[in-house]
Coordinates of C-alpha atoms and ligand atoms in Angstrom, one line a residue:
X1 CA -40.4 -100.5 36.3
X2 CA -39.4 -100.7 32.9
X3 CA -40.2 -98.6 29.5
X4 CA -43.0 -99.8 27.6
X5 CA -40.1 -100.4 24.6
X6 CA -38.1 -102.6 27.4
X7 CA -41.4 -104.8 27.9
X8 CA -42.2 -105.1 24.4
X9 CA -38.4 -106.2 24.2
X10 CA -39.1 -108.6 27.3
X11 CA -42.3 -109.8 25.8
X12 CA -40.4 -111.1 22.6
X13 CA -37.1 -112.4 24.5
X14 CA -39.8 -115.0 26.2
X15 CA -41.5 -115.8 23.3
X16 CA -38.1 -116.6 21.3
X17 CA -36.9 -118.4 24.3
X18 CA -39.9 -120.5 25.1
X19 CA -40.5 -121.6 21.1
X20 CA -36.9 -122.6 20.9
X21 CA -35.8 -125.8 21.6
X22 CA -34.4 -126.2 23.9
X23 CA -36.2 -124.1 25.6
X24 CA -34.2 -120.9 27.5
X25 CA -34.9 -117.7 29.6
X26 CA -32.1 -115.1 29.4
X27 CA -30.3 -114.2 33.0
X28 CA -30.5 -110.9 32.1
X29 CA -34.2 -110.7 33.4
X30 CA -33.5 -112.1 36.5
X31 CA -32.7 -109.0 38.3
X32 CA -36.3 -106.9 39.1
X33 CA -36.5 -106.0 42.7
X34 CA -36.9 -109.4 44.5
X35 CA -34.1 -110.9 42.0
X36 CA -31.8 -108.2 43.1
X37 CA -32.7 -108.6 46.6
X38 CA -32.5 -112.6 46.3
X39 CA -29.4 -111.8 44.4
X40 CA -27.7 -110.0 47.6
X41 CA -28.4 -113.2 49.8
X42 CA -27.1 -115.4 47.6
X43 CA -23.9 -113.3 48.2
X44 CA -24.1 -114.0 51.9
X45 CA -24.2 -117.5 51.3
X46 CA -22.0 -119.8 52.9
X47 CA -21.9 -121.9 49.6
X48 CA -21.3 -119.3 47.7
X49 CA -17.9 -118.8 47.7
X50 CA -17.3 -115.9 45.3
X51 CA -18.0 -112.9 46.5
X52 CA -16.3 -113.9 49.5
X53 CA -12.9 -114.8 47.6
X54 CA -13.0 -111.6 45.3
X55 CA -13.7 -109.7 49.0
X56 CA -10.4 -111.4 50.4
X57 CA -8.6 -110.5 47.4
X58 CA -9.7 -106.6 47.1
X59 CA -9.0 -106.4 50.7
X60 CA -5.9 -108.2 51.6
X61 CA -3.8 -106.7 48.5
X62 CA -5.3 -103.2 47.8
X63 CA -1.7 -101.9 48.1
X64 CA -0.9 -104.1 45.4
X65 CA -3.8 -104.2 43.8
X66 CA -3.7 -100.0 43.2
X67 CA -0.1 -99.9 42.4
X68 CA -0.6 -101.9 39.2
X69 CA -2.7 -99.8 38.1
X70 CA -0.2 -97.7 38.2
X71 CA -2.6 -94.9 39.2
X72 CA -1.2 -92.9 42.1
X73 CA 0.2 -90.3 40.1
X74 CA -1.9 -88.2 37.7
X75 CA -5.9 -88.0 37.5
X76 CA -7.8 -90.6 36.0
X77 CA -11.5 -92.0 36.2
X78 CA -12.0 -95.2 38.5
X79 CA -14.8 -96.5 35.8
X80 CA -17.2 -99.3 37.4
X81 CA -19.5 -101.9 34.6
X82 CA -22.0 -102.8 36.5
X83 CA -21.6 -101.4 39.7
X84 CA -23.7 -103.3 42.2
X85 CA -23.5 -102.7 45.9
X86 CA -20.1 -101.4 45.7
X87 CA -18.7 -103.5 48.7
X88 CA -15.8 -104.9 46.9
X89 CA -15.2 -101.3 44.9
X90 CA -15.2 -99.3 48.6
X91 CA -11.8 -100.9 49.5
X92 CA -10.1 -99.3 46.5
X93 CA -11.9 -95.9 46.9
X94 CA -11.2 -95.8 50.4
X95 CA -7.1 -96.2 49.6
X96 CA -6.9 -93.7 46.7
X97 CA -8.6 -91.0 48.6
X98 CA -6.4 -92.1 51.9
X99 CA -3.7 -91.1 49.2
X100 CA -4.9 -88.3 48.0
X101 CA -5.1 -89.7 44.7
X102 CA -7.2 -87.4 42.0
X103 CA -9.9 -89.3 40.6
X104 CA -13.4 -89.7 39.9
X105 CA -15.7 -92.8 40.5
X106 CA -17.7 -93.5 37.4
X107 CA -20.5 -95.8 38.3
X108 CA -22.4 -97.2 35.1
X109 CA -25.4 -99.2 35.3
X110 CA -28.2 -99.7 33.6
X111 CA -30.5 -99.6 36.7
X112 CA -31.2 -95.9 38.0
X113 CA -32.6 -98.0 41.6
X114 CA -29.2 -99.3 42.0
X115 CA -27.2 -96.1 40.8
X116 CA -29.1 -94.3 43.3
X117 CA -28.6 -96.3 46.4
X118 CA -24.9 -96.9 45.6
X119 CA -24.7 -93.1 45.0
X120 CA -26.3 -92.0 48.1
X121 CA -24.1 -94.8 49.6
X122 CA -20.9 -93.6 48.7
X123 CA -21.7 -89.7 49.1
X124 CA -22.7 -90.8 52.9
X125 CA -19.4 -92.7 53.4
X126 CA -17.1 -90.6 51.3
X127 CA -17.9 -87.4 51.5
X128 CA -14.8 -86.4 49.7
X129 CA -15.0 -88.6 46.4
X130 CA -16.3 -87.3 43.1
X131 CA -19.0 -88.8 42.1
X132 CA -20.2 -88.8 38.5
X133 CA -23.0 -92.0 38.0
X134 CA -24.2 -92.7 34.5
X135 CA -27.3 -94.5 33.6
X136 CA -26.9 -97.0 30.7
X137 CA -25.5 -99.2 28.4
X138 CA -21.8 -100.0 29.1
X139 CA -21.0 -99.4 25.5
X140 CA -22.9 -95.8 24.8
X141 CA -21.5 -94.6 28.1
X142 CA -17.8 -95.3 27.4
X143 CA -18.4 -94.2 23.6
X144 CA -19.2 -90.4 25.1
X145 CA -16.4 -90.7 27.5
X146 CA -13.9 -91.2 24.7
X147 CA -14.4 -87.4 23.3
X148 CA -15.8 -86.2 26.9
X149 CA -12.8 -87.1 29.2
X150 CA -8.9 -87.3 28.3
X151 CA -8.3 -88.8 32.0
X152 CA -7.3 -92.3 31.7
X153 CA -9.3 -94.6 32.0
X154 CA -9.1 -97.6 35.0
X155 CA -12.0 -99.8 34.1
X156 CA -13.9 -102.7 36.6
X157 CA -16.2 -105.3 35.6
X158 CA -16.0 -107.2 39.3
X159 CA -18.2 -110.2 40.5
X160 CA -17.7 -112.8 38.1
X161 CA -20.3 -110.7 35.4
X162 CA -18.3 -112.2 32.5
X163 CA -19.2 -115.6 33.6
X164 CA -22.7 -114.9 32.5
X165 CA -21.8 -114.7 28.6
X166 CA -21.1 -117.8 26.7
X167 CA -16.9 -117.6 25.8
X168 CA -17.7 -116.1 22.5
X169 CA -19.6 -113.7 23.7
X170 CA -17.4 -113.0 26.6
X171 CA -14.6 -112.2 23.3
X172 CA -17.3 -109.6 21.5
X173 CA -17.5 -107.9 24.9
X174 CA -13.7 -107.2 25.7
X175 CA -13.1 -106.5 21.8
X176 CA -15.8 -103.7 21.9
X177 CA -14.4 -102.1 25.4
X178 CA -10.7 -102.4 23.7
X179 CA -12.5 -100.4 21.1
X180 CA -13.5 -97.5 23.7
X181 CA -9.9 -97.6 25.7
X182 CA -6.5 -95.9 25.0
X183 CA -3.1 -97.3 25.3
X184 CA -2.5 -96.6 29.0
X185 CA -6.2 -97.6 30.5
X186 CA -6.9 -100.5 32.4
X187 CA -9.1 -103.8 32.5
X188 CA -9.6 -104.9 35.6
X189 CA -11.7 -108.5 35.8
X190 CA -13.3 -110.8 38.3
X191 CA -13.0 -114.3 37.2
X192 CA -14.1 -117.3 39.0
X193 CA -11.5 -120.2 38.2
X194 CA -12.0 -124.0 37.5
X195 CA -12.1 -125.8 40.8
X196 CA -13.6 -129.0 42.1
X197 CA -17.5 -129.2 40.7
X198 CA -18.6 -130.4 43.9
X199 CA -17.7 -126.8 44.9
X200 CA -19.1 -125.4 42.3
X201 CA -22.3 -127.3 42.4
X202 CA -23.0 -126.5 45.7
X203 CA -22.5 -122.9 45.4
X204 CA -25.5 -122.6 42.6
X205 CA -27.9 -125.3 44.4
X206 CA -27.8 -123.9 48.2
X207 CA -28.7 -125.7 50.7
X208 CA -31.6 -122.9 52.2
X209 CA -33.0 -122.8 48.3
X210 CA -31.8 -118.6 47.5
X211 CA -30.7 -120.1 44.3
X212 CA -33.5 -121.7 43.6
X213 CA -36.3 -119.1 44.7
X214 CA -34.2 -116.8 42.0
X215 CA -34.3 -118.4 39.1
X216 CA -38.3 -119.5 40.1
X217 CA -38.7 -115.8 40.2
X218 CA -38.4 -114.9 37.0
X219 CA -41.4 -117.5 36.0
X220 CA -42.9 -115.1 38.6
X221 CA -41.8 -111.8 36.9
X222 CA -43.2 -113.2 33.3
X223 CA -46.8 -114.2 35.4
X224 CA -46.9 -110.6 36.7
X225 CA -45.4 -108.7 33.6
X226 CA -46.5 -110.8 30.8
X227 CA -49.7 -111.8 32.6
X228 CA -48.3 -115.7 32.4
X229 CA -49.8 -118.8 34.4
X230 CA -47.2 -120.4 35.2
X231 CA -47.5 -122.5 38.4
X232 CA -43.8 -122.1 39.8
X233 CA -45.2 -125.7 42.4
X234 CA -44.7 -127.6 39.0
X235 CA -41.2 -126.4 37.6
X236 CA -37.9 -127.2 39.6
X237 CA -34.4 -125.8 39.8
X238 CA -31.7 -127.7 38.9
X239 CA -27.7 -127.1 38.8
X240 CA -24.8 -129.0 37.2
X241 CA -21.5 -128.4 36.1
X242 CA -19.7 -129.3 33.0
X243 CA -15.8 -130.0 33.3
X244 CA -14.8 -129.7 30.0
X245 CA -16.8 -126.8 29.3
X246 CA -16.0 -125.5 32.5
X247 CA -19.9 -124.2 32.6
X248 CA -21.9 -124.4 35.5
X249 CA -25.6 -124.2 34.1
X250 CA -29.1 -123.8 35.9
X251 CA -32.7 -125.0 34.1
X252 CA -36.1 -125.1 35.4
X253 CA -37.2 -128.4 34.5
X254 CA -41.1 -129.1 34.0
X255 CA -42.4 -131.1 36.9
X256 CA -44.9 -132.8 34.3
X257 CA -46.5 -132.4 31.0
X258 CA -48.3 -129.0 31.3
X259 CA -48.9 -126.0 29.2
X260 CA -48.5 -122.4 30.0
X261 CA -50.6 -119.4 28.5
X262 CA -48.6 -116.2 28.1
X263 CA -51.4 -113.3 27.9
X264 CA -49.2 -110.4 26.5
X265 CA -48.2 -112.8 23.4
X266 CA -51.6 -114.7 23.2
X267 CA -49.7 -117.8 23.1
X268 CA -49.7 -121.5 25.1
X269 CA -46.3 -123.2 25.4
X270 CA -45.9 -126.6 25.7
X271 CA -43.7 -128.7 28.2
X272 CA -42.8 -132.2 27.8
X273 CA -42.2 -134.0 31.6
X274 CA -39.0 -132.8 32.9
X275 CA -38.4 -130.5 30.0
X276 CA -35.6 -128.2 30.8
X277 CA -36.1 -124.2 30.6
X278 CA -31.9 -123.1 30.3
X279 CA -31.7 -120.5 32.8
X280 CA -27.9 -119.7 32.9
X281 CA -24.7 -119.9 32.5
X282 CA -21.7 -119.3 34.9
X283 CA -18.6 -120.1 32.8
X284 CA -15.7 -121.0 35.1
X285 CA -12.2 -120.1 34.1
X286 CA -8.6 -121.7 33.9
X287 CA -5.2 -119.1 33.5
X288 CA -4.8 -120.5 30.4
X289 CA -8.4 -119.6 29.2
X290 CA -7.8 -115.8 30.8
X291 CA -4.9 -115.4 28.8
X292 CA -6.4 -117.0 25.5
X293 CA -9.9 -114.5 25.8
X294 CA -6.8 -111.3 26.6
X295 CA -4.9 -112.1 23.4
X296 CA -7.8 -113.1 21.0
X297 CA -9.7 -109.5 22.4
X298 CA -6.8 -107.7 22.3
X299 CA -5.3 -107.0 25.4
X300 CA -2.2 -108.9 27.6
X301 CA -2.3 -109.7 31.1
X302 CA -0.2 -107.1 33.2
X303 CA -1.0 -108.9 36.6
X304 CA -3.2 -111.7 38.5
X305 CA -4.2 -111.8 41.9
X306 CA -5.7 -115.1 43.2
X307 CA -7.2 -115.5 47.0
X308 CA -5.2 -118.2 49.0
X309 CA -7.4 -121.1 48.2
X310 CA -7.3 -120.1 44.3
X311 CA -10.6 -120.0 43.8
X312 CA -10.7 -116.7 41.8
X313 CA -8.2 -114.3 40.0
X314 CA -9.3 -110.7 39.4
X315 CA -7.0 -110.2 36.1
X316 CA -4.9 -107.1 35.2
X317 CA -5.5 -106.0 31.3
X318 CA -3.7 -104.1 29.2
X319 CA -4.3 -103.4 25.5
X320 CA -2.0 -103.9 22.9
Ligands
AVI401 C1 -24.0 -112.3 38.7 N1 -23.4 -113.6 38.5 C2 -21.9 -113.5 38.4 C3 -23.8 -114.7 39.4 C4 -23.1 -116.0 39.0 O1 -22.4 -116.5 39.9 O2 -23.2 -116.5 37.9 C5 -25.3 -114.9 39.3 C6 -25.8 -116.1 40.1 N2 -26.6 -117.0 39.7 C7 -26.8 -117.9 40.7 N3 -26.1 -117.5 41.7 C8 -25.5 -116.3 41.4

């Protein structure tokens, strides 16, 4: 459930998006209950081969992983952008506190749901591991942690998240978390790296619809938060993939010429036939693109580590 401010932001996000042209929905929204639920079987899919390589990764080289962040001796805070279901994060946890190692896991999200289930998650599985959740914005958070804690700093945004903001972007985020870090903390980044489209394709058009059903859904969320018509029979998902750009993008296109009433804004928006709504981008990556956004964001890359089929790299930062 969001704040009445949060909706009122919503509200106008849709109306900027749906009087632009072309016409876009931001990602952001797509995660309400059912998106986050649709979310976690999109993870399970066999086409979607992210999670899955970033799994491989975090599993087959935590000893390596852990020992580039040079974090075995002296305490530090194991911050996590983001956090999720914590799957990936539970293989590092688990081998610092195997070790001993003095740490605390920061989990920062801007959902209090998903804080809590991770939380309780965690607590249940590691009943040794400090815990300290915070509930925000990435920025704010880290801001306070600055003059709050003088452990260093090992930082994770996991899961491909960058992907989801357009490169520059993607260059305004690292530059304001260089902003927040000192000397001797630590990026640590899941990308997903340019591979054949076909692959790429498939793993945002599913064969069993997920994909589909969760970008439909937030034509759902704006019926039942924004008191919309719109008739999710008539709009269709669609996936492609750019090679140059390296972007995989998803629309809904219009079905036909129709026209949707939004009863929060008191407006009608008008769709041509086969109108694309622009739903999202997933920007893919090459090394030489990883080290471009480290240097022009200040940081350098202190370490890569790629699954065998080199489908994704989760990138080692450090500032300069
Ligand atoms: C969360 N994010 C990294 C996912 C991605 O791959 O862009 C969201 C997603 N969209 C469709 N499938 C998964």
């Amino acid at each position: 459930m969001q704040s009445p401010i949060q909706q009122n932001i919503f509200a106008d996000d849709v109306r900027g998006g749906l009087s632009a042209a072309p016409k876009f929905l931001s990602s952001k929204y797509f995660y309400d209950d059912e998106g986050s639920r649709l979310f976690q079987e999109i993870m399970k899919l066999p086409e979607y081969y992210l999670t899955k390589s970033e799994y491989e990764i975090l599993s087959g080289q935590t000893k390596e992983i852990c020992a580039a962040f040079g974090a075995e001796t002296g305490e530090f805070d194991l911050i996590e952008l983001g956090a999720g279901d914590g799957a990936k994060t539970s293989l590092l946890v688990d081998f610092f506190l195997k070790r001993q190692t003095d740490f605390t896991y920061v989990p920062i999200d801007i959902s209090v749901e998903a804080l809590k289930c991770l939380t309780e998650k965690f607590a249940a599985q590691f009943p040794n591991l400090s815990i300290q959740a915070e509930q925000g914005d990435y920025f704010l958070t880290l801001q306070t942690f600055k003059s709050k804690s003088a452990r260093r700093k090992i930082i994770l945004f996991l899961g491909s998240n960058i992907g989801n903001f357009g490169k520059a972007q993607a260059q305004d985020f690292f530059k304001s978390l260089r902003a927040v870090m000192n000397d001797d903390d630590r990026l640590f980044i899941g990308f997903d790296l340019q591979k054949d489209p076909r692959t790429i394709v498939r793993a945002y058009d599913d064969a069993q619809g997920v994909t589909a059903e969760f970008n439909l859904n937030l034509l759902t969320r704006i019926n039942r938060e924004l008191g919309a018509d719109f008739n999710r029979a008539e709009f269709s998902h669609y996936a492609s993939y750019h090679p140059i750009e390296g972007a995989a993008r998803s629309f809904l296109l219009s079905r036909r010429a129709q026209t949707v009433f939004v009863k929060t804004l008191n407006e009608t928006f008008e769709f041509a036939a086969w109108e694309p709504i622009f739903m999202e981008i997933s920007q893919k990556y090459s090394p030489e693109m990883i080290e471009e956004l480290a240097h022009a964001s200040g940081f350098e890359v202190a370490g890569n580590f790629t699954d065998d089929k080199k489908f994704y790299v989760n990138s080692l930062w450090k500032p300069i």
